[in-house]
Tab-separated table of C-alpha atoms and ligand atoms in Angstrom:
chain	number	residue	atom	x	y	z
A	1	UNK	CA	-76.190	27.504	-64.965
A	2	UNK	CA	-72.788	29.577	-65.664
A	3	UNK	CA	-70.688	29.309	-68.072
A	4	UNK	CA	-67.711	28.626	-65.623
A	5	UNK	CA	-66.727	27.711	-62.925
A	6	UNK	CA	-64.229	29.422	-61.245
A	7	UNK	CA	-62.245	28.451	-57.654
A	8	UNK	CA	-61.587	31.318	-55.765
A	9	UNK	CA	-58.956	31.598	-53.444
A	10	UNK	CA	-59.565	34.811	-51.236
A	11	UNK	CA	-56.069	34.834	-49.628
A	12	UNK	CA	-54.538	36.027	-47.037
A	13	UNK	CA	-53.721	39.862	-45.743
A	14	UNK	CA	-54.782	42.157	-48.548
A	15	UNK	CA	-56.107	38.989	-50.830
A	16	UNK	CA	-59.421	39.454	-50.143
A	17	UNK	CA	-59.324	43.022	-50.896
A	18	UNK	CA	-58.268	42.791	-54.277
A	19	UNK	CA	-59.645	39.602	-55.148
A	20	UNK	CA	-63.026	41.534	-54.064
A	21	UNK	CA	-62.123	43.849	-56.575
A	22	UNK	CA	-61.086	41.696	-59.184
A	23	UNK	CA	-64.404	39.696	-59.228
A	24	UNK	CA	-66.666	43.233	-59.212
A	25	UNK	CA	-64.646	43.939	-62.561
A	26	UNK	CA	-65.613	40.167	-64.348
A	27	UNK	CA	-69.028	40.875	-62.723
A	28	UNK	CA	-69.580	44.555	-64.590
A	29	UNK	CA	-67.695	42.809	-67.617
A	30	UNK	CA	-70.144	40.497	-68.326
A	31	UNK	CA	-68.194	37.116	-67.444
A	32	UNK	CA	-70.633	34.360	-67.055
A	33	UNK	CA	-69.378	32.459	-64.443
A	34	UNK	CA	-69.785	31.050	-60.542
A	35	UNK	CA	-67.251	32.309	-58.143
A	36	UNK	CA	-66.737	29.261	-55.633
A	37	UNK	CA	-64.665	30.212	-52.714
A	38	UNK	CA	-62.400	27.909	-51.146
A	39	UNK	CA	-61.182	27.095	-47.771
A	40	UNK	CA	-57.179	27.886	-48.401
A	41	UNK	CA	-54.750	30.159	-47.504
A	42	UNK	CA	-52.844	30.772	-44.025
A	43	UNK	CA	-56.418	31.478	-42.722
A	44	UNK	CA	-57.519	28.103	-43.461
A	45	UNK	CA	-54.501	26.388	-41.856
A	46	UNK	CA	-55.101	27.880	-38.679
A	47	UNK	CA	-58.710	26.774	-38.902
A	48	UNK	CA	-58.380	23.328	-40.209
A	49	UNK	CA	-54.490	22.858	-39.728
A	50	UNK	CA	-54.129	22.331	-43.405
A	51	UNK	CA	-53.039	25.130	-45.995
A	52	UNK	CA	-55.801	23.149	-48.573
A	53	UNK	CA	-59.069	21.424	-47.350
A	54	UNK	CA	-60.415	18.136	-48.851
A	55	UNK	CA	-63.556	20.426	-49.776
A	56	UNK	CA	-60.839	23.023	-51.539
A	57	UNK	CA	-59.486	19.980	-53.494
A	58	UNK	CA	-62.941	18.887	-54.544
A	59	UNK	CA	-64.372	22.144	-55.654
A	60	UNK	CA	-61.064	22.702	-57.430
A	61	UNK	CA	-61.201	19.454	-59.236
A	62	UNK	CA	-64.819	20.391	-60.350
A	63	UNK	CA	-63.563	23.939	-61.835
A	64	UNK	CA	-62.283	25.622	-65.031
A	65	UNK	CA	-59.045	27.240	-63.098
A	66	UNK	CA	-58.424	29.239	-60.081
A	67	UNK	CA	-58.405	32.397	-59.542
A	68	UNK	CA	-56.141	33.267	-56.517
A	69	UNK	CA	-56.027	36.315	-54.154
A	70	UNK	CA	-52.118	36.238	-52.153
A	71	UNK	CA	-51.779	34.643	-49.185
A	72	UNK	CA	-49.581	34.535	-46.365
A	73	UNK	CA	-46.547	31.528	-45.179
A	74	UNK	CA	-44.657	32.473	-42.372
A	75	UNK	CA	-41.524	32.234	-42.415
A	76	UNK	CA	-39.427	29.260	-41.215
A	77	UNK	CA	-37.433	29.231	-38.628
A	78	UNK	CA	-40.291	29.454	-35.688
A	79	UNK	CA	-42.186	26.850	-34.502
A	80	UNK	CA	-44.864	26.954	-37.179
A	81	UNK	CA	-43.372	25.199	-40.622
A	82	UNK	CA	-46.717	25.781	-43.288
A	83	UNK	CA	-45.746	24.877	-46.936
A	84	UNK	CA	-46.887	27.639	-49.197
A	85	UNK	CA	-50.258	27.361	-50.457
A	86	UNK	CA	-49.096	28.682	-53.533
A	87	UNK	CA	-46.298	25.938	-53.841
A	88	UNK	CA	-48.411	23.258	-52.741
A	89	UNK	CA	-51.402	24.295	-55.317
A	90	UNK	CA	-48.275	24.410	-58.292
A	91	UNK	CA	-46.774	20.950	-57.163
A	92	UNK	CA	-49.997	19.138	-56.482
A	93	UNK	CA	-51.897	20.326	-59.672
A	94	UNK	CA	-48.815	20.217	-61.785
A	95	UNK	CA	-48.849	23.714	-62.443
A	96	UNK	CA	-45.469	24.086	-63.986
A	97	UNK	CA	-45.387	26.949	-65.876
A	98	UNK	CA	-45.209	30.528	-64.329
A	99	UNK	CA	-45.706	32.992	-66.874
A	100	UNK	CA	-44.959	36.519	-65.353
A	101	UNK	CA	-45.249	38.980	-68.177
A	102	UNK	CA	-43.348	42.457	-68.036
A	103	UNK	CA	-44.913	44.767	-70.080
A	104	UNK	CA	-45.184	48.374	-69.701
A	105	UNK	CA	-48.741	50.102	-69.399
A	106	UNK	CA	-49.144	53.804	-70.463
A	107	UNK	CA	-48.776	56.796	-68.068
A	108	UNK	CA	-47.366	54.736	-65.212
A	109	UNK	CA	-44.334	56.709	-63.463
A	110	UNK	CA	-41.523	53.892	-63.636
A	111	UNK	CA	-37.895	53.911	-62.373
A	112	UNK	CA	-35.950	53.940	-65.506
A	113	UNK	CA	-35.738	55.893	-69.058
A	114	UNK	CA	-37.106	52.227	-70.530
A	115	UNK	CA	-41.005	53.193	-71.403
A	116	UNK	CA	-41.413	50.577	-73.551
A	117	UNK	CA	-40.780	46.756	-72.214
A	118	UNK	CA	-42.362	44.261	-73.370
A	119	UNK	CA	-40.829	40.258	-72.267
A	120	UNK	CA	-42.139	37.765	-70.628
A	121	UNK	CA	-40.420	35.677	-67.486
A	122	UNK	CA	-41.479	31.892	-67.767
A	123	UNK	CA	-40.322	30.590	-64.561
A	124	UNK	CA	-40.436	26.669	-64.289
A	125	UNK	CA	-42.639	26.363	-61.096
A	126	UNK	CA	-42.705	22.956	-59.715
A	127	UNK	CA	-39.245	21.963	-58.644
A	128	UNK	CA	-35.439	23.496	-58.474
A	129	UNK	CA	-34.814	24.888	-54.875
A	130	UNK	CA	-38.671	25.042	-53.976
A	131	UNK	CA	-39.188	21.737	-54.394
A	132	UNK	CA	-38.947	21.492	-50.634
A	133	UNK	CA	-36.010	18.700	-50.149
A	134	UNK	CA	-34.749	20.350	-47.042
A	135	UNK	CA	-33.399	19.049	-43.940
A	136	UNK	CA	-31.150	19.022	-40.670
A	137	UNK	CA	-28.147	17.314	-41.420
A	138	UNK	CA	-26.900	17.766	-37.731
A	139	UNK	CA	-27.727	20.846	-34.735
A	140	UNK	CA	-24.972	22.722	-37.004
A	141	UNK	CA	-25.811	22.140	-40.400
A	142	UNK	CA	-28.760	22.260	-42.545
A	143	UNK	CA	-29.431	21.307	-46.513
A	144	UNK	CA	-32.139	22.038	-49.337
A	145	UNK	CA	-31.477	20.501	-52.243
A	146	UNK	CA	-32.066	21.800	-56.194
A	147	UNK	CA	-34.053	18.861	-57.587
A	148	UNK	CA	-33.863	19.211	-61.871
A	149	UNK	CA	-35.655	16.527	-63.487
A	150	UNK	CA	-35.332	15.772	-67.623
A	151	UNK	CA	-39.019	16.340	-67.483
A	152	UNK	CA	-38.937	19.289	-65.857
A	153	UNK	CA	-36.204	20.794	-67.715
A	154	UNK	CA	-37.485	19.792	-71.394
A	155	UNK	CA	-41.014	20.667	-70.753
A	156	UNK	CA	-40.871	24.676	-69.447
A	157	UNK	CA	-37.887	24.753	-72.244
A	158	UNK	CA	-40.614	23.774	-74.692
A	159	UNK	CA	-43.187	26.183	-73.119
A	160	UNK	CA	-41.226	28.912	-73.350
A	161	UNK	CA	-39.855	28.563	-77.304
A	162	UNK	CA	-44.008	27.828	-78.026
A	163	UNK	CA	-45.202	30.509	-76.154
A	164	UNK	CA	-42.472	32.807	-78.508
A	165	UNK	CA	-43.899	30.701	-81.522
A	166	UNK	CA	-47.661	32.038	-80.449
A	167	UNK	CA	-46.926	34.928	-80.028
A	168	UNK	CA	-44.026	35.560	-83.063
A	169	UNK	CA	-41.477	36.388	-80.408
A	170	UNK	CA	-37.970	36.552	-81.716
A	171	UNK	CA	-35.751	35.432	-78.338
A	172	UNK	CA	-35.954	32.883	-75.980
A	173	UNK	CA	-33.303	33.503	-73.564
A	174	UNK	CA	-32.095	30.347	-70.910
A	175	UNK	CA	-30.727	32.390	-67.241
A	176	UNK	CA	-28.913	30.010	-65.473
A	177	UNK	CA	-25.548	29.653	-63.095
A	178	UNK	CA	-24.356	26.832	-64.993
A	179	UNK	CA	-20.733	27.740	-64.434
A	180	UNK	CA	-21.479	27.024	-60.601
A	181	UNK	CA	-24.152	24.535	-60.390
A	182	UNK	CA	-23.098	23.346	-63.242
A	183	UNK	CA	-24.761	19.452	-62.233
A	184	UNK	CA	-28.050	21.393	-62.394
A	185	UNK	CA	-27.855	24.276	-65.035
A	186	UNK	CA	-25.392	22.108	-67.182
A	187	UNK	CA	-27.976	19.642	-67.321
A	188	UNK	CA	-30.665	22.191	-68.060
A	189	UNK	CA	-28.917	23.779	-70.347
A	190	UNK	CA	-28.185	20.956	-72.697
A	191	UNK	CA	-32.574	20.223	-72.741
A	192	UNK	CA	-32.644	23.400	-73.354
A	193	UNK	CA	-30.593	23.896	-76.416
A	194	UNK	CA	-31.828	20.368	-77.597
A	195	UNK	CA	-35.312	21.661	-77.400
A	196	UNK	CA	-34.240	24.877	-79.603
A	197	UNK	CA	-33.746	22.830	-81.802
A	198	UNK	CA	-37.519	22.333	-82.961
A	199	UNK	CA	-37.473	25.924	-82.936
A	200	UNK	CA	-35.307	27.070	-85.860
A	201	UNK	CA	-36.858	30.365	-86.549
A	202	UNK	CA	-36.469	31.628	-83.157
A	203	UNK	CA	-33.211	32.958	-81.667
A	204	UNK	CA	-31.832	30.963	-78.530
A	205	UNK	CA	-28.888	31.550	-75.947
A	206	UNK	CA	-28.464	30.748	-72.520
A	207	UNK	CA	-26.428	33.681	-70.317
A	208	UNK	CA	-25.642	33.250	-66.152
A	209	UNK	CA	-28.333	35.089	-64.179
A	210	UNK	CA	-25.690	37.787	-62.292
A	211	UNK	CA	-25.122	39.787	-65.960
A	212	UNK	CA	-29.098	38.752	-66.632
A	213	UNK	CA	-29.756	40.369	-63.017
A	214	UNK	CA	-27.532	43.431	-64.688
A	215	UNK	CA	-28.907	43.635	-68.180
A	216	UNK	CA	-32.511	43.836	-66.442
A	217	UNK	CA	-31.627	47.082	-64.591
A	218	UNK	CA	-29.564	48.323	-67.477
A	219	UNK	CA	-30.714	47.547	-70.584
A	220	UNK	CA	-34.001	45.458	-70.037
A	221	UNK	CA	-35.145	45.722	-73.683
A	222	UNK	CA	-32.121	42.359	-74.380
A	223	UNK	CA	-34.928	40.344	-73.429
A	224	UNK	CA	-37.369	39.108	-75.071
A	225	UNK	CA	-38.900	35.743	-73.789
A	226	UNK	CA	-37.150	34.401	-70.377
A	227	UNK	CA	-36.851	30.595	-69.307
A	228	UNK	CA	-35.307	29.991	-65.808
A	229	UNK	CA	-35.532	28.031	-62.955
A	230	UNK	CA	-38.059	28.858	-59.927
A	231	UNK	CA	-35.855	30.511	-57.470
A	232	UNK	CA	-33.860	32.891	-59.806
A	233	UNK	CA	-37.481	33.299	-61.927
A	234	UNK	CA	-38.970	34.476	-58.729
A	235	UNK	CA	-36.625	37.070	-57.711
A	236	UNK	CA	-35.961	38.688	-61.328
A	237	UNK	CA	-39.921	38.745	-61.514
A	238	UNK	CA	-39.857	40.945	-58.874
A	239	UNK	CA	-37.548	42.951	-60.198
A	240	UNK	CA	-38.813	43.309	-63.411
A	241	UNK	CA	-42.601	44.052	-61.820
A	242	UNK	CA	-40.177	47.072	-60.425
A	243	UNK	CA	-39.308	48.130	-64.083
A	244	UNK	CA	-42.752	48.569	-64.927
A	245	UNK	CA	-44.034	50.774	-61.911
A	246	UNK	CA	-44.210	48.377	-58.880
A	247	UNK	CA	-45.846	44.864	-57.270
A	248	UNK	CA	-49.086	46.563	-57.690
A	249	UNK	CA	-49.348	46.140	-61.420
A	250	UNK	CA	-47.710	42.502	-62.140
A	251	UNK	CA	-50.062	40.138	-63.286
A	252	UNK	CA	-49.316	36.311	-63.496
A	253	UNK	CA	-50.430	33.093	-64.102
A	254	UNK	CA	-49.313	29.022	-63.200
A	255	UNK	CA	-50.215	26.938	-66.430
A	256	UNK	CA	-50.232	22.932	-66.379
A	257	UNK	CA	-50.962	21.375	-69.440
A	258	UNK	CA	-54.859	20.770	-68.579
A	259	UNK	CA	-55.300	23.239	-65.901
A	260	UNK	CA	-54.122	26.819	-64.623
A	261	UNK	CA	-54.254	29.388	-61.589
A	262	UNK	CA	-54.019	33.176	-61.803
A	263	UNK	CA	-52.572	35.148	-59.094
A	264	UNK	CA	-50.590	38.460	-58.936
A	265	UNK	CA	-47.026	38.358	-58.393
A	266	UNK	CA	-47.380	40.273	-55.055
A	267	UNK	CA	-47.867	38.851	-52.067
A	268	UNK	CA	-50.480	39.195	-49.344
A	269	UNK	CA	-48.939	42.664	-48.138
A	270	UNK	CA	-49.949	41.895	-44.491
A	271	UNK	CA	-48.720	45.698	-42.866
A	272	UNK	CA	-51.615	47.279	-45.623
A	273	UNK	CA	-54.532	44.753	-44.099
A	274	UNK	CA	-57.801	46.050	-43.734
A	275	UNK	CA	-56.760	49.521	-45.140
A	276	UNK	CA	-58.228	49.516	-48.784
A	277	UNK	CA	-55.004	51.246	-50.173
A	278	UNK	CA	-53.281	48.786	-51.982
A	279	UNK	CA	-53.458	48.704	-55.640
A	280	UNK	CA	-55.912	46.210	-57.632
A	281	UNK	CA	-54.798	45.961	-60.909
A	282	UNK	CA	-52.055	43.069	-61.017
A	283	UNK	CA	-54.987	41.112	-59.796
A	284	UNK	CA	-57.502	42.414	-62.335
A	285	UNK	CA	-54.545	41.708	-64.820
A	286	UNK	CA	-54.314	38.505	-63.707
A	287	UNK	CA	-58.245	37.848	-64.106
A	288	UNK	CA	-57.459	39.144	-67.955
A	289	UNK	CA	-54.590	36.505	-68.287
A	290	UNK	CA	-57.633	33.823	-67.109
A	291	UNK	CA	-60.309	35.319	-69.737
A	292	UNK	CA	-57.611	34.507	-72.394
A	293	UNK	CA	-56.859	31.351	-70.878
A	294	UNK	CA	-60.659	30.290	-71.251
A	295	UNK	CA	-61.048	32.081	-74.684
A	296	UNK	CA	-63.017	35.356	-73.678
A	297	UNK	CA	-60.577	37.196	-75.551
A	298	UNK	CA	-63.037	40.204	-76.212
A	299	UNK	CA	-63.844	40.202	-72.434
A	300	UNK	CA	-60.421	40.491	-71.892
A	301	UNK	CA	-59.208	43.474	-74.079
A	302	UNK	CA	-62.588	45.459	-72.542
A	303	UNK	CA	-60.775	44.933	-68.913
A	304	UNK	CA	-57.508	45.441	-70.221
A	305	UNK	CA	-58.794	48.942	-72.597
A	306	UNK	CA	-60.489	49.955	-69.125
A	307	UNK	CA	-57.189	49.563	-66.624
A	308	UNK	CA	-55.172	50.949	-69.064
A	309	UNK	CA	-57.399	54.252	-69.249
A	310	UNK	CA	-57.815	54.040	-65.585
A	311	UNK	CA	-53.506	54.283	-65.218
A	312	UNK	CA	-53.439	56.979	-67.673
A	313	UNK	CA	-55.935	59.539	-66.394
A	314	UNK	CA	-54.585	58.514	-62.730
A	315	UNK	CA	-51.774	60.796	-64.368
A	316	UNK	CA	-54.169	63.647	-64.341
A	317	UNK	CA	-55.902	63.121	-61.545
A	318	UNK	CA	-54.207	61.320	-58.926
A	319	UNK	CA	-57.997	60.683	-56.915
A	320	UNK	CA	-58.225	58.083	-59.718
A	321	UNK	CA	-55.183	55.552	-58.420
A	322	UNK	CA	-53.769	53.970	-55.550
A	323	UNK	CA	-50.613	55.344	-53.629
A	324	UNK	CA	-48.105	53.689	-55.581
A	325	UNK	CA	-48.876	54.683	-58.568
A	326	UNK	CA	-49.020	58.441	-56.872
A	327	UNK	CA	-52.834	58.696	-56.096
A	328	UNK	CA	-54.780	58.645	-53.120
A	329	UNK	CA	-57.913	56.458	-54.522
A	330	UNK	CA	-58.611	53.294	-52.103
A	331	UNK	CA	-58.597	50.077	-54.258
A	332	UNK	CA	-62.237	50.000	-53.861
A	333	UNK	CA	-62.391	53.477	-56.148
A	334	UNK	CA	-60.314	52.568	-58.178
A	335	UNK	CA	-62.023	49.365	-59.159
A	336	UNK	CA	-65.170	51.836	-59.500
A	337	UNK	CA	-63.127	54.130	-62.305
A	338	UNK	CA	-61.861	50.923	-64.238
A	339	UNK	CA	-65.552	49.436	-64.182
A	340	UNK	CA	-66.830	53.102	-65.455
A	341	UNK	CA	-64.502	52.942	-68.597
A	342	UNK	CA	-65.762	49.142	-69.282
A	343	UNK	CA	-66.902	49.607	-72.694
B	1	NAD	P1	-45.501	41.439	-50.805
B	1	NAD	O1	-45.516	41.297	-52.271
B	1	NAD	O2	-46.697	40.980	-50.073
B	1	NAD	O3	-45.299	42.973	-50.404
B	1	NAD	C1	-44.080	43.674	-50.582
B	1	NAD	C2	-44.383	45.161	-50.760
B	1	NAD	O4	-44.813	45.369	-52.101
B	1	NAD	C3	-45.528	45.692	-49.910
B	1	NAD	O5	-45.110	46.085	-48.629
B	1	NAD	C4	-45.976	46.863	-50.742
B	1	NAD	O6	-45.135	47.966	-50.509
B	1	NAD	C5	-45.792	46.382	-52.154
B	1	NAD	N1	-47.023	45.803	-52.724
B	1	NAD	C6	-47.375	44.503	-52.798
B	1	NAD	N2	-48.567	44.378	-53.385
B	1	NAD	C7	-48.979	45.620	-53.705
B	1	NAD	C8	-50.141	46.148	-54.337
B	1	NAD	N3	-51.120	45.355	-54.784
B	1	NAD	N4	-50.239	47.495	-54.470
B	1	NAD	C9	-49.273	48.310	-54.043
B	1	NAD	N5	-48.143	47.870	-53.444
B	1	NAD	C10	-47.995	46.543	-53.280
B	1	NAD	O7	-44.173	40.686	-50.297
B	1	NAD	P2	-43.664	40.291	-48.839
B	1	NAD	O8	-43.916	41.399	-47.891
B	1	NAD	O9	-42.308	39.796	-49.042
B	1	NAD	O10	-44.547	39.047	-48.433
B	1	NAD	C11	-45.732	39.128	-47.622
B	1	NAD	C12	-46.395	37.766	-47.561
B	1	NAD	O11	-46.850	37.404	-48.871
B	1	NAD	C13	-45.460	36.630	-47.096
B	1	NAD	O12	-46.164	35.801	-46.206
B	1	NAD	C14	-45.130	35.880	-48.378
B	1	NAD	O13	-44.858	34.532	-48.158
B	1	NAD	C15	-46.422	36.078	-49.154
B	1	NAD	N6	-46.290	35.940	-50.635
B	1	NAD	C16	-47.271	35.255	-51.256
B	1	NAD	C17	-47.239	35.128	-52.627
B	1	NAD	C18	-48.348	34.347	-53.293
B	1	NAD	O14	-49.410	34.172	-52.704
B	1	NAD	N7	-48.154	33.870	-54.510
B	1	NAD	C19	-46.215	35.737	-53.381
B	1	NAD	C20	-45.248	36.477	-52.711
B	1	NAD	C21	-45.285	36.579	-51.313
């Protein structure tokens, strides 16, 4: 019998590429546990004409957490209107945390003069604009709506001033556009700053996410931990993976309170399908965020030690990493190298 067992979404495009590669690395690691795929993903809608089987739900209910490979939603507009798998695993399971860390790893060519970042984006991940209120009001007008609730609002404020606490961050900073939507982000602000409250020791402020947007391309260093809602979390995640060398290396996980999924903050790159180029660490990244999550801790620094000697000879020899990082390795060698420094 394992120790764990684990859910595994393959995904869609390159998913099961680096999901491949992510479970050879817990494999050579030493990570006692079952790998249990499941039937979801775009794949699995076209099959079964649902994003998550009944048989996905079940095995997922039996598991320690998910580990998820990206996967593909076409995009409205067309005939075909999927809800994200990834949405629909955060809403359903309650997921409501997503914790996107930005920090930078050695040797890594990255677009700026900052070498040294180190924040974390905790995007509240079950409602705001994705909540998926939308409609046709007429043929000439359509709506989506930004749904805030007081739960919603105290809870990821809480998350992110206790995940500072744990780990003796100084900053939690609120991004919001409460001089617009100020219904919304005036109402979030005020759980926010009544939350701080419980938090004496650490520094709070809430600033408008156009000068956050700014101060991430200019002086990223301001932040330290980041609370924000889930559409402006989800495009300044992006642009902070940028700020540390690229999608490829941006690990991420969804927390609940009793449960948790790990995915990448890529997506399922569909134009790089099938050709073994794209780069495998924010996945294995994301597997280290689940070993903490479950309390492997020493598994996890091994996997983390390895990638991180991995990205630094890749500096030296670029046969070593994948083309974004400047190399010409497939993901597949490149999984080898990191599994060779495993130590
Ligand atoms: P994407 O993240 O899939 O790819 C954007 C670009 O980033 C790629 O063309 C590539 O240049 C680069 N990139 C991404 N992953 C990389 C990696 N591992 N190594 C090196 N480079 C990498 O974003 P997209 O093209 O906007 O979306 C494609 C599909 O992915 C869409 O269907 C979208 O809905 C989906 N998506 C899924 C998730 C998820 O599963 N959580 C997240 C984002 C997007």
């Amino acid at each position: 019998m394992a120790k764990y067992h684990i859910a595994l979404i393959e995904g869609d495009g390159i998913g099961p590429e680096v999901i491949g590669c992510a479970v050879r690395v817990l494999e050579a690691v030493g990570f006692d546990a079952e790998f249990v795929p499941i039937e979801a993903g775009y794949w699995a809608y076209k099959k079964f004409g649902t994003q998550v089987t009944d048989s996905a739900w079940q095995i997922i209910s039996e598991s320690d957490c998910i580990l998820k490979g990206p996967t593909t939603t076409p995009p409205g507009g067309g005939e075909t209107r999927m809800k994200s798998v990834a949405v629909t695993l955060r809403q359903k399971l309650d997921l409501y945390a997503n914790v996107r860390p930005c920090k930078s790893r050695p040797g890594i060519p990255v677009p700026t003069k900052f070498t040294d970042l180190d924040f974390v984006i905790v995007r509240e991940n079950t409602e705001g604009l994705y909540k998926g209120v939308e409609f046709e009001m007429d043929e000439d007008m359509v709506v989506s709506l930004r749904v805030f609730t007081r739960k919603g609002c105290e809870r990821i404020s809480r998350f992110g001033f206790e995940l500072a606490r744990r780990e003796k961050r100084k900053k939690v900073t609120l991004i919001t556009k409460a001089n617009i939507l100020q219904v919304t982000d005036g109402f979030f602000t005020d759980i926010f700053n009544k939350v701080a409250e419980d938090y004496p020791e650490i520094e709070h402020e809430d600033i408008f996410v156009d000068r956050a947007n700014m101060y991430l391309i200019t002086r990223p260093t301001y932040f330290d931990v980041i609370v924000t809602s889930n559409l402006f979390g989800d495009i300044l995640s992006d642009g902070a993976a940028g700020l540390i060398g690229g999608l490829g290396i941006a690990p991420g996980a969804n927390m609940g309170d009793n449960f948790a999924m790990f995915e990448a903050v890529h997506g399922s790159a569909p134009r790089y399908e099938g050709m073994r180029k794209v780069n495998p660490t924010a996945m294995i990244l994301s597997s280290v965020m689940m070993l903490k999550y479950l309390g492997e801790d020493a598994l996890a620094e091994k996997v983390e030690n390895a990638v991180d000697k991995v990205l630094v000879d890749g500096q030296k020899n670029k046969e070593l990493v994948t083309y974004d990082l400047g190399g010409t390795a497939t993901n597949d060698k490149m999984t080898d190298e990191i599994i060779k420094r495993l130590e």
